[in-house]
Amino acid sequence: MATEQPAQRSPIHVLIIGYVWPEPRSSAASGHVMQLIDCFLEQGWQITFASAATEGEHKADLAALGITEVAIALNHSSFDAFIRELQPDVVVFDQFLMEEQFGWRVEKHCPNALRLLESSDLQSLRHARHQAVKERLDGKPDADLTDYFQTSRDQLFTRMATTDLAQREIAAIHRSDLSLMVSDVEIGLLTELFSVPAAQLHWVPLLVRERRDVPICPQRFEDRAHFITIGNFRHAPNWDAVLWLKNTVWPLIRAQLPSAQVHVYGAYTPPKAAALHNAAQGFHIMNWAEDALEVMGAARVSLAPLRFGAGIKGKIIDAMICGTPTVTTPIGAEAMHDELAFPGAVACDAQGLADAAVSLYSDQGRWEHAQRDGWQLLPARFGHDRHCAVLIERILLLRATLQAHRTANFTGAMLRHHQHKSTQYMSQWIEAKNKNA
């Protein structure tokens, strides 16, 4: 007698709506999207990636991974037909702007799809810090920001809460079934000060596989040379950091190490950045790095003098992978190491950053200790396998209990009812206007 075979379950179909087409070698945000994609592919899930953005020159080859690519339009009913036919099981909105634009359409045509919001950082936090830095500098680029770096969470809340950006971003978090946050510090900010239920948030930081899966970097102190800083020039915190480094921090380092060089790498180097190149001062603008790990692994110390920002820092992750100690600010170190030692040094002012950089560059024992700290931190906090397993388990549980989860999220239902109606009518008005133009 033949044994009845169990019915084979269809793989879950994930639609990712990208703010941009991912460029993992240009930004940590795109790198995180690709890490999520890796998690889904490991489960055998089917993935469609859709975006209204123009393709960049460093776009990832999604098709080579078996991912279907679809170009979509903003404020256009063609998306309705697309989503109605696709009928994904899970929809990931890359940044809250995509949830604002497409969330109501997904809910209308795929009401049972699990809606996830991918937040590479809390944009309203980054914006609030940027404004605070502008106010404190007030035309004085060398102003002491020590007290700013010690800003309390209550002060951050006061600065953020009245902004349009925070109200829009946190409303999108409420409306989504689950928001994927890279920073556990930001999860605390949202739950404790903005009253976002913990059930609406999930911590999934930048992910790192075992070291055997990454290129081998020169490990010895004596095999390394020069300082390095790296980051997408289009990202405001990175550009500000380069300016602060060039004008204030680097001269202090050169005063102690007259022959020192810093190599500045970044995607999409604008003319204003290229103009900072000065070989006589040891300040070298190197443009885009084909392989960030290769150039990071050749350097002795990484500099990340970030005065504002949010999320967690891909450049510091890359430095740890390569065994390169980092000198940064409290903004750079935020959510990176928890109770473990930071793999380098953290300082609040230009002189402190310079002194720490010189010490790490010159002191082999301290340098080797920082390198070991980084290698211990990576698996403890950023391990790919552990975080992927927990994320997949959370997604499967939510799909199985979706209606109860949504019923418990009354604030989200209320916001969807009101905000999506206004967004829907605005989008339809724009589409009608464009047709008549």
Short mmCIF file of C-alpha atoms in Angstrom, two decimals:
data_model
loop_
_atom_site.label_atom_id
_atom_site.label_comp_id
_atom_site.label_asym_id
_atom_site.label_seq_id
_atom_site.Cartn_x
_atom_site.Cartn_y
_atom_site.Cartn_z
CA MET A 1 0.00 0.00 0.00
CA ALA A 2 1.44 3.34 -1.08
CA THR A 3 2.33 5.78 1.68
CA GLU A 4 0.62 9.14 1.27
CA GLN A 5 3.18 11.91 0.85
CA PRO A 6 2.64 15.16 2.76
CA ALA A 7 1.69 18.15 0.63
CA GLN A 8 4.70 20.22 -0.30
CA ARG A 9 4.46 23.81 0.93
CA SER A 10 5.12 26.60 -1.53
CA PRO A 11 8.05 28.84 -0.63
CA ILE A 12 7.22 32.20 0.87
CA HIS A 13 7.24 35.02 -1.68
CA VAL A 14 8.84 38.24 -0.47
CA LEU A 15 8.44 41.57 -2.23
CA ILE A 16 11.02 44.22 -1.32
CA ILE A 17 10.11 47.78 -2.32
CA GLY A 18 13.43 49.60 -2.46
CA TYR A 19 13.98 53.29 -1.93
CA VAL A 20 17.02 52.73 -4.16
CA TRP A 21 18.44 49.75 -6.01
CA PRO A 22 20.88 48.23 -3.51
CA GLU A 23 24.57 49.15 -3.77
CA PRO A 24 26.16 47.17 -0.92
CA ARG A 25 29.67 48.38 -1.78
CA SER A 26 28.55 52.01 -1.52
CA SER A 27 26.52 52.13 1.71
CA ALA A 28 25.85 50.15 4.86
CA ALA A 29 22.10 50.65 4.34
CA SER A 30 22.21 48.76 1.05
CA GLY A 31 24.50 46.21 2.66
CA HIS A 32 21.86 45.54 5.30
CA VAL A 33 19.17 45.03 2.65
CA MET A 34 21.41 42.48 0.94
CA GLN A 35 21.98 40.72 4.26
CA LEU A 36 18.22 40.39 4.72
CA ILE A 37 17.99 39.04 1.19
CA ASP A 38 20.64 36.45 2.09
CA CYS A 39 18.56 35.37 5.08
CA PHE A 40 15.48 34.92 2.89
CA LEU A 41 17.36 33.08 0.15
CA GLU A 42 18.79 30.65 2.71
CA GLN A 43 15.19 29.64 3.47
CA GLY A 44 14.49 29.01 -0.20
CA TRP A 45 12.08 31.93 -0.33
CA GLN A 46 11.21 33.60 -3.61
CA ILE A 47 12.15 37.29 -3.84
CA THR A 48 10.98 40.12 -6.07
CA PHE A 49 12.76 43.47 -5.77
CA ALA A 50 10.89 46.53 -7.04
CA SER A 51 11.99 50.16 -7.10
CA ALA A 52 11.06 53.44 -8.73
CA ALA A 53 14.65 54.68 -8.45
CA THR A 54 17.16 55.08 -11.24
CA GLU A 55 19.82 52.37 -11.23
CA GLY A 56 23.18 53.48 -9.82
CA GLU A 57 26.54 52.56 -11.27
CA HIS A 58 27.36 50.19 -8.38
CA LYS A 59 24.02 48.34 -8.30
CA ALA A 60 24.08 44.76 -7.01
CA ASP A 61 23.41 42.02 -9.57
CA LEU A 62 20.15 40.79 -8.09
CA ALA A 63 19.25 38.72 -11.14
CA ALA A 64 22.37 36.59 -10.59
CA LEU A 65 20.90 35.63 -7.21
CA GLY A 66 17.64 34.52 -8.83
CA ILE A 67 15.78 37.65 -7.74
CA THR A 68 13.18 39.15 -10.05
CA GLU A 69 13.69 42.87 -10.67
CA VAL A 70 10.72 45.11 -11.43
CA ALA A 71 10.68 48.85 -12.17
CA ILE A 72 7.65 50.56 -10.62
CA ALA A 73 6.30 54.10 -10.69
CA LEU A 74 5.40 56.50 -7.92
CA ASN A 75 1.84 57.77 -7.66
CA HIS A 76 0.61 55.45 -10.38
CA SER A 77 -2.14 52.84 -10.42
CA SER A 78 0.07 50.47 -12.43
CA PHE A 79 1.43 49.34 -9.06
CA ASP A 80 -2.07 48.17 -8.11
CA ALA A 81 -2.19 45.72 -11.01
CA PHE A 82 1.37 44.60 -10.26
CA ILE A 83 0.78 43.85 -6.58
CA ARG A 84 -2.62 42.29 -7.21
CA GLU A 85 -1.09 39.79 -9.63
CA LEU A 86 2.06 39.15 -7.57
CA GLN A 87 0.24 38.47 -4.26
CA PRO A 88 3.36 38.28 -2.08
CA ASP A 89 3.27 36.73 1.38
CA VAL A 90 5.65 39.31 2.87
CA VAL A 91 6.30 42.90 1.78
CA VAL A 92 9.39 44.77 2.96
CA PHE A 93 9.36 48.57 2.69
CA ASP A 94 12.91 49.90 2.44
CA GLN A 95 12.67 53.13 4.49
CA PHE A 96 9.49 54.73 5.76
CA LEU A 97 9.03 56.79 2.58
CA MET A 98 8.22 53.58 0.72
CA GLU A 99 5.64 52.64 3.33
CA GLU A 100 4.03 56.07 2.93
CA GLN A 101 3.97 55.75 -0.84
CA PHE A 102 2.95 52.10 -1.29
CA GLY A 103 1.62 50.90 2.07
CA TRP A 104 -2.02 51.70 1.38
CA ARG A 105 -1.85 50.02 -2.01
CA VAL A 106 -0.34 46.86 -0.50
CA GLU A 107 -2.97 46.79 2.24
CA LYS A 108 -5.80 47.27 -0.26
CA HIS A 109 -4.74 44.58 -2.72
CA CYS A 110 -2.83 42.14 -0.46
CA PRO A 111 -4.46 42.54 2.97
CA ASN A 112 -2.98 39.29 4.30
CA ALA A 113 0.61 40.07 3.37
CA LEU A 114 2.92 40.67 6.33
CA ARG A 115 4.22 44.23 6.11
CA LEU A 116 7.79 44.82 7.33
CA LEU A 117 9.55 48.18 7.53
CA GLU A 118 13.34 48.14 7.06
CA SER A 119 14.98 51.01 8.94
CA SER A 120 18.71 51.33 8.31
CA ASP A 121 18.63 54.11 10.88
CA LEU A 122 16.09 56.33 12.60
CA GLN A 123 16.14 59.23 10.17
CA SER A 124 14.41 61.65 12.52
CA LEU A 125 17.14 61.01 15.13
CA ARG A 126 19.87 61.65 12.57
CA HIS A 127 18.13 64.85 11.46
CA ALA A 128 17.67 66.08 15.05
CA ARG A 129 21.35 65.55 15.80
CA HIS A 130 22.35 67.29 12.58
CA GLN A 131 20.30 70.35 13.54
CA ALA A 132 21.79 70.33 17.05
CA VAL A 133 25.33 70.29 15.64
CA LYS A 134 24.54 73.18 13.30
CA GLU A 135 23.18 75.22 16.19
CA ARG A 136 26.13 74.51 18.48
CA LEU A 137 28.74 75.22 15.83
CA ASP A 138 27.01 78.44 14.76
CA GLY A 139 29.70 79.26 12.23
CA LYS A 140 32.54 78.04 14.49
CA PRO A 141 33.72 74.73 12.97
CA ASP A 142 36.11 74.03 15.86
CA ALA A 143 33.56 74.55 18.65
CA ASP A 144 33.71 72.08 21.55
CA LEU A 145 30.84 69.57 21.27
CA THR A 146 31.53 67.57 24.43
CA ASP A 147 28.23 68.52 26.07
CA TYR A 148 26.37 67.74 22.82
CA PHE A 149 27.75 64.19 22.81
CA GLN A 150 26.32 63.81 26.33
CA THR A 151 22.78 64.77 25.26
CA SER A 152 20.23 62.78 27.27
CA ARG A 153 17.45 60.74 25.71
CA ASP A 154 14.88 63.12 27.17
CA GLN A 155 16.60 66.00 25.39
CA LEU A 156 16.63 64.00 22.16
CA PHE A 157 12.94 63.28 22.51
CA THR A 158 12.16 66.96 23.04
CA ARG A 159 14.10 67.87 19.92
CA MET A 160 12.61 65.10 17.79
CA ALA A 161 8.99 65.00 18.92
CA THR A 162 7.79 68.22 17.31
CA THR A 163 9.39 67.57 13.91
CA ASP A 164 7.36 66.56 10.89
CA LEU A 165 9.98 63.95 10.04
CA ALA A 166 9.65 62.14 13.39
CA GLN A 167 5.86 62.20 13.24
CA ARG A 168 5.86 60.71 9.76
CA GLU A 169 8.56 58.13 10.47
CA ILE A 170 7.12 56.88 13.75
CA ALA A 171 3.62 56.78 12.25
CA ALA A 172 5.01 54.44 9.57
CA ILE A 173 6.52 52.26 12.30
CA HIS A 174 3.13 52.02 14.01
CA ARG A 175 1.36 51.20 10.73
CA SER A 176 3.76 48.37 9.85
CA ASP A 177 3.38 44.88 11.28
CA LEU A 178 7.05 44.85 12.27
CA SER A 179 9.95 47.29 11.95
CA LEU A 180 13.47 45.92 11.56
CA MET A 181 15.86 48.13 13.54
CA VAL A 182 19.64 47.91 13.28
CA SER A 183 20.19 49.74 16.58
CA ASP A 184 18.97 48.41 19.92
CA VAL A 185 19.60 51.91 21.33
CA GLU A 186 16.97 53.24 18.92
CA ILE A 187 14.58 50.46 19.96
CA GLY A 188 14.92 51.72 23.53
CA LEU A 189 14.29 55.28 22.41
CA LEU A 190 11.14 54.26 20.53
CA THR A 191 9.67 52.05 23.24
CA GLU A 192 10.50 54.14 26.29
CA LEU A 193 9.97 57.67 24.98
CA PHE A 194 7.74 57.37 21.90
CA SER A 195 5.54 54.58 23.35
CA VAL A 196 6.01 52.23 20.39
CA PRO A 197 5.05 48.70 21.54
CA ALA A 198 8.03 46.34 21.72
CA ALA A 199 5.98 43.83 19.69
CA GLN A 200 6.25 46.21 16.72
CA LEU A 201 10.07 46.22 16.70
CA HIS A 202 12.76 43.67 15.96
CA TRP A 203 16.51 44.07 16.38
CA VAL A 204 18.52 42.85 13.40
CA PRO A 205 21.86 44.70 13.16
CA LEU A 206 24.39 44.56 10.36
CA LEU A 207 25.30 40.90 10.01
CA VAL A 208 28.72 39.28 9.79
CA ARG A 209 29.50 35.72 8.81
CA GLU A 210 32.35 33.68 10.22
CA ARG A 211 35.77 35.22 9.50
CA ARG A 212 36.71 32.33 7.25
CA ASP A 213 34.16 33.68 4.74
CA VAL A 214 35.87 37.07 4.34
CA PRO A 215 39.16 37.96 2.62
CA ILE A 216 42.27 37.53 4.73
CA CYS A 217 43.65 40.92 5.78
CA PRO A 218 47.23 41.56 6.91
CA GLN A 219 46.96 40.98 10.64
CA ARG A 220 50.31 42.15 11.94
CA PHE A 221 50.92 45.66 13.23
CA GLU A 222 54.12 46.02 11.23
CA ASP A 223 52.35 45.04 7.97
CA ARG A 224 49.95 47.98 8.21
CA ALA A 225 50.46 51.60 7.21
CA HIS A 226 48.48 54.84 7.14
CA PHE A 227 45.12 55.94 8.48
CA ILE A 228 41.87 55.41 6.60
CA THR A 229 38.39 56.86 6.58
CA ILE A 230 35.62 55.55 4.36
CA GLY A 231 31.99 56.33 3.61
CA ASN A 232 29.50 57.41 0.95
CA PHE A 233 30.00 61.13 0.30
CA ARG A 234 26.27 61.54 -0.38
CA HIS A 235 25.54 60.72 3.26
CA ALA A 236 25.59 63.98 5.24
CA PRO A 237 27.23 62.56 8.41
CA ASN A 238 30.12 61.21 6.34
CA TRP A 239 30.74 64.49 4.53
CA ASP A 240 30.66 66.42 7.81
CA ALA A 241 33.13 63.91 9.31
CA VAL A 242 35.54 64.36 6.39
CA LEU A 243 35.42 68.15 6.77
CA TRP A 244 36.03 67.98 10.52
CA LEU A 245 38.87 65.54 9.94
CA LYS A 246 40.50 67.70 7.27
CA ASN A 247 40.18 71.04 9.01
CA THR A 248 40.61 70.17 12.68
CA VAL A 249 41.46 66.57 13.64
CA TRP A 250 44.05 65.75 10.98
CA PRO A 251 46.31 68.77 11.65
CA LEU A 252 46.47 67.66 15.30
CA ILE A 253 47.50 64.15 14.24
CA ARG A 254 50.10 65.47 11.81
CA ALA A 255 51.56 67.67 14.53
CA GLN A 256 52.50 64.45 16.36
CA LEU A 257 53.15 62.25 13.31
CA PRO A 258 54.56 64.59 10.64
CA SER A 259 54.84 61.89 7.95
CA ALA A 260 51.38 60.36 8.55
CA GLN A 261 48.92 59.83 5.70
CA VAL A 262 45.17 59.41 5.72
CA HIS A 263 43.44 57.80 2.75
CA VAL A 264 39.84 58.96 2.29
CA TYR A 265 37.61 56.59 0.32
CA GLY A 266 33.99 57.21 -0.64
CA ALA A 267 31.41 56.45 -3.29
CA TYR A 268 30.24 59.25 -5.57
CA THR A 269 33.09 61.63 -4.81
CA PRO A 270 31.91 65.19 -5.60
CA PRO A 271 34.28 67.94 -6.79
CA LYS A 272 34.14 69.58 -3.35
CA ALA A 273 35.58 66.39 -1.83
CA ALA A 274 38.22 65.96 -4.54
CA ALA A 275 39.32 69.54 -3.83
CA LEU A 276 40.35 68.51 -0.29
CA HIS A 277 43.18 66.35 -1.63
CA ASN A 278 46.55 67.64 -0.41
CA ALA A 279 49.49 65.25 -0.64
CA ALA A 280 51.78 67.70 1.14
CA GLN A 281 49.51 67.49 4.19
CA GLY A 282 49.20 63.71 3.89
CA PHE A 283 45.48 64.04 3.10
CA HIS A 284 44.67 61.79 0.14
CA ILE A 285 41.23 61.61 -1.50
CA MET A 286 41.11 58.12 -3.03
CA ASN A 287 37.56 58.09 -4.48
CA TRP A 288 35.62 54.80 -4.50
CA ALA A 289 37.13 51.58 -3.19
CA GLU A 290 36.50 48.57 -5.40
CA ASP A 291 37.02 46.37 -2.34
CA ALA A 292 36.44 48.16 0.98
CA LEU A 293 37.84 45.26 3.00
CA GLU A 294 41.07 45.23 1.01
CA VAL A 295 41.85 48.90 1.63
CA MET A 296 40.62 48.73 5.22
CA GLY A 297 42.82 45.71 5.87
CA ALA A 298 45.92 47.49 4.60
CA ALA A 299 45.47 50.45 6.98
CA ARG A 300 46.68 50.54 10.56
CA VAL A 301 43.93 52.73 12.09
CA SER A 302 40.45 53.72 10.89
CA LEU A 303 39.14 57.21 11.65
CA ALA A 304 35.39 57.83 11.99
CA PRO A 305 34.97 61.35 13.49
CA LEU A 306 31.17 61.40 13.22
CA ARG A 307 29.49 64.40 14.81
CA PHE A 308 25.95 63.25 14.05
CA GLY A 309 24.15 60.23 12.69
CA ALA A 310 22.03 57.26 13.73
CA GLY A 311 21.86 53.50 13.29
CA ILE A 312 25.12 51.56 13.43
CA LYS A 313 28.22 52.06 11.36
CA GLY A 314 29.20 49.74 8.52
CA LYS A 315 32.67 51.26 8.36
CA ILE A 316 33.33 50.15 11.95
CA ILE A 317 32.03 46.65 11.19
CA ASP A 318 34.38 46.45 8.19
CA ALA A 319 37.27 47.65 10.34
CA MET A 320 36.62 44.93 12.92
CA ILE A 321 36.43 42.25 10.21
CA CYS A 322 39.86 43.34 9.01
CA GLY A 323 41.31 43.72 12.49
CA THR A 324 41.72 47.47 12.08
CA PRO A 325 41.14 49.49 15.28
CA THR A 326 38.79 52.49 14.97
CA VAL A 327 38.89 55.92 16.58
CA THR A 328 35.45 57.50 16.70
CA THR A 329 33.00 59.63 18.70
CA PRO A 330 30.13 58.50 20.95
CA ILE A 331 27.87 58.81 17.88
CA GLY A 332 30.05 56.39 15.96
CA ALA A 333 30.25 53.93 18.87
CA GLU A 334 26.52 54.04 19.64
CA ALA A 335 24.86 50.59 19.60
CA MET A 336 28.10 49.00 18.40
CA HIS A 337 29.45 47.23 21.48
CA ASP A 338 26.94 47.19 24.38
CA GLU A 339 28.85 46.06 27.50
CA LEU A 340 31.82 44.75 25.55
CA ALA A 341 34.99 46.73 24.92
CA PHE A 342 34.99 49.03 21.91
CA PRO A 343 37.69 47.92 19.42
CA GLY A 344 39.70 51.13 19.45
CA ALA A 345 38.98 54.43 21.16
CA VAL A 346 36.10 56.87 21.67
CA ALA A 347 36.59 60.60 22.26
CA CYS A 348 34.38 63.68 22.31
CA ASP A 349 36.69 66.38 20.96
CA ALA A 350 39.26 66.85 18.22
CA GLN A 351 42.29 66.69 20.52
CA GLY A 352 41.00 63.53 22.19
CA LEU A 353 40.44 61.89 18.81
CA ALA A 354 43.89 62.91 17.60
CA ASP A 355 45.66 61.69 20.75
CA ALA A 356 43.84 58.34 20.63
CA ALA A 357 44.63 57.93 16.94
CA VAL A 358 48.34 58.61 17.48
CA SER A 359 48.48 56.25 20.45
CA LEU A 360 46.83 53.38 18.56
CA TYR A 361 49.02 54.00 15.52
CA SER A 362 52.23 54.00 17.56
CA ASP A 363 51.59 51.52 20.39
CA GLN A 364 51.70 47.95 19.10
CA GLY A 365 50.43 46.41 22.34
CA ARG A 366 47.40 48.70 22.49
CA TRP A 367 46.75 48.16 18.77
CA GLU A 368 46.80 44.36 19.12
CA HIS A 369 44.49 44.53 22.14
CA ALA A 370 41.97 46.60 20.16
CA GLN A 371 42.18 44.15 17.26
CA ARG A 372 41.33 41.24 19.57
CA ASP A 373 38.43 43.22 21.06
CA GLY A 374 36.95 43.61 17.59
CA TRP A 375 37.25 39.94 16.74
CA GLN A 376 35.53 39.01 20.01
CA LEU A 377 32.78 41.55 19.45
CA LEU A 378 31.81 40.46 15.94
CA PRO A 379 30.37 36.98 16.69
CA ALA A 380 28.96 38.09 20.03
CA ARG A 381 26.88 40.91 18.62
CA PHE A 382 26.66 40.67 14.83
CA GLY A 383 26.65 36.94 14.04
CA HIS A 384 24.75 36.23 10.81
CA ASP A 385 23.40 32.77 11.64
CA ARG A 386 21.95 33.67 15.03
CA HIS A 387 20.22 36.87 13.94
CA CYS A 388 18.87 35.30 10.74
CA ALA A 389 17.40 32.38 12.62
CA VAL A 390 15.62 34.64 15.11
CA LEU A 391 14.32 36.91 12.32
CA ILE A 392 12.92 34.03 10.28
CA GLU A 393 11.26 32.59 13.40
CA ARG A 394 9.69 35.99 14.13
CA ILE A 395 8.35 36.34 10.58
CA LEU A 396 6.84 32.86 10.58
CA LEU A 397 5.21 33.44 13.97
CA LEU A 398 3.71 36.74 12.85
CA ARG A 399 2.32 35.20 9.69
CA ALA A 400 0.63 32.54 11.80
CA THR A 401 -0.84 35.07 14.26
CA LEU A 402 -1.25 38.09 12.00
CA GLN A 403 -4.83 39.05 12.75
CA ALA A 404 -4.33 38.91 16.51
CA HIS A 405 -1.12 40.91 16.16
CA ARG A 406 -2.92 43.60 14.16
CA THR A 407 -5.88 43.71 16.52
CA ALA A 408 -3.51 44.40 19.40
CA ASN A 409 -1.95 47.25 17.43
CA PHE A 410 -4.89 49.66 17.61
CA THR A 411 -2.70 52.74 17.15
CA GLY A 412 -1.39 51.33 13.88
CA ALA A 413 -4.90 50.51 12.66
CA MET A 414 -6.07 54.01 13.53
CA LEU A 415 -3.14 55.61 11.73
CA ARG A 416 -3.65 53.43 8.67
CA HIS A 417 -7.32 54.40 8.55
CA HIS A 418 -6.62 58.13 8.58
CA GLN A 419 -3.19 58.55 7.02
CA HIS A 420 -3.63 56.08 4.20
CA LYS A 421 -6.90 57.65 3.15
CA SER A 422 -5.22 61.04 2.81
CA THR A 423 -2.17 59.48 1.13
CA GLN A 424 -4.40 57.54 -1.25
CA TYR A 425 -6.35 60.62 -2.31
CA MET A 426 -3.18 62.68 -2.71
CA SER A 427 -1.58 59.96 -4.84
CA GLN A 428 -4.67 59.62 -6.99
CA TRP A 429 -4.80 63.41 -7.42
CA ILE A 430 -1.15 63.48 -8.51
CA GLU A 431 -1.78 60.67 -11.00
CA ALA A 432 -4.81 62.47 -12.46
CA LYS A 433 -2.85 65.72 -12.62
CA ASN A 434 0.01 63.99 -14.46
CA LYS A 435 -2.39 62.48 -16.99
CA ASN A 436 -3.84 65.88 -17.77
CA ALA A 437 -0.46 67.62 -18.00
#
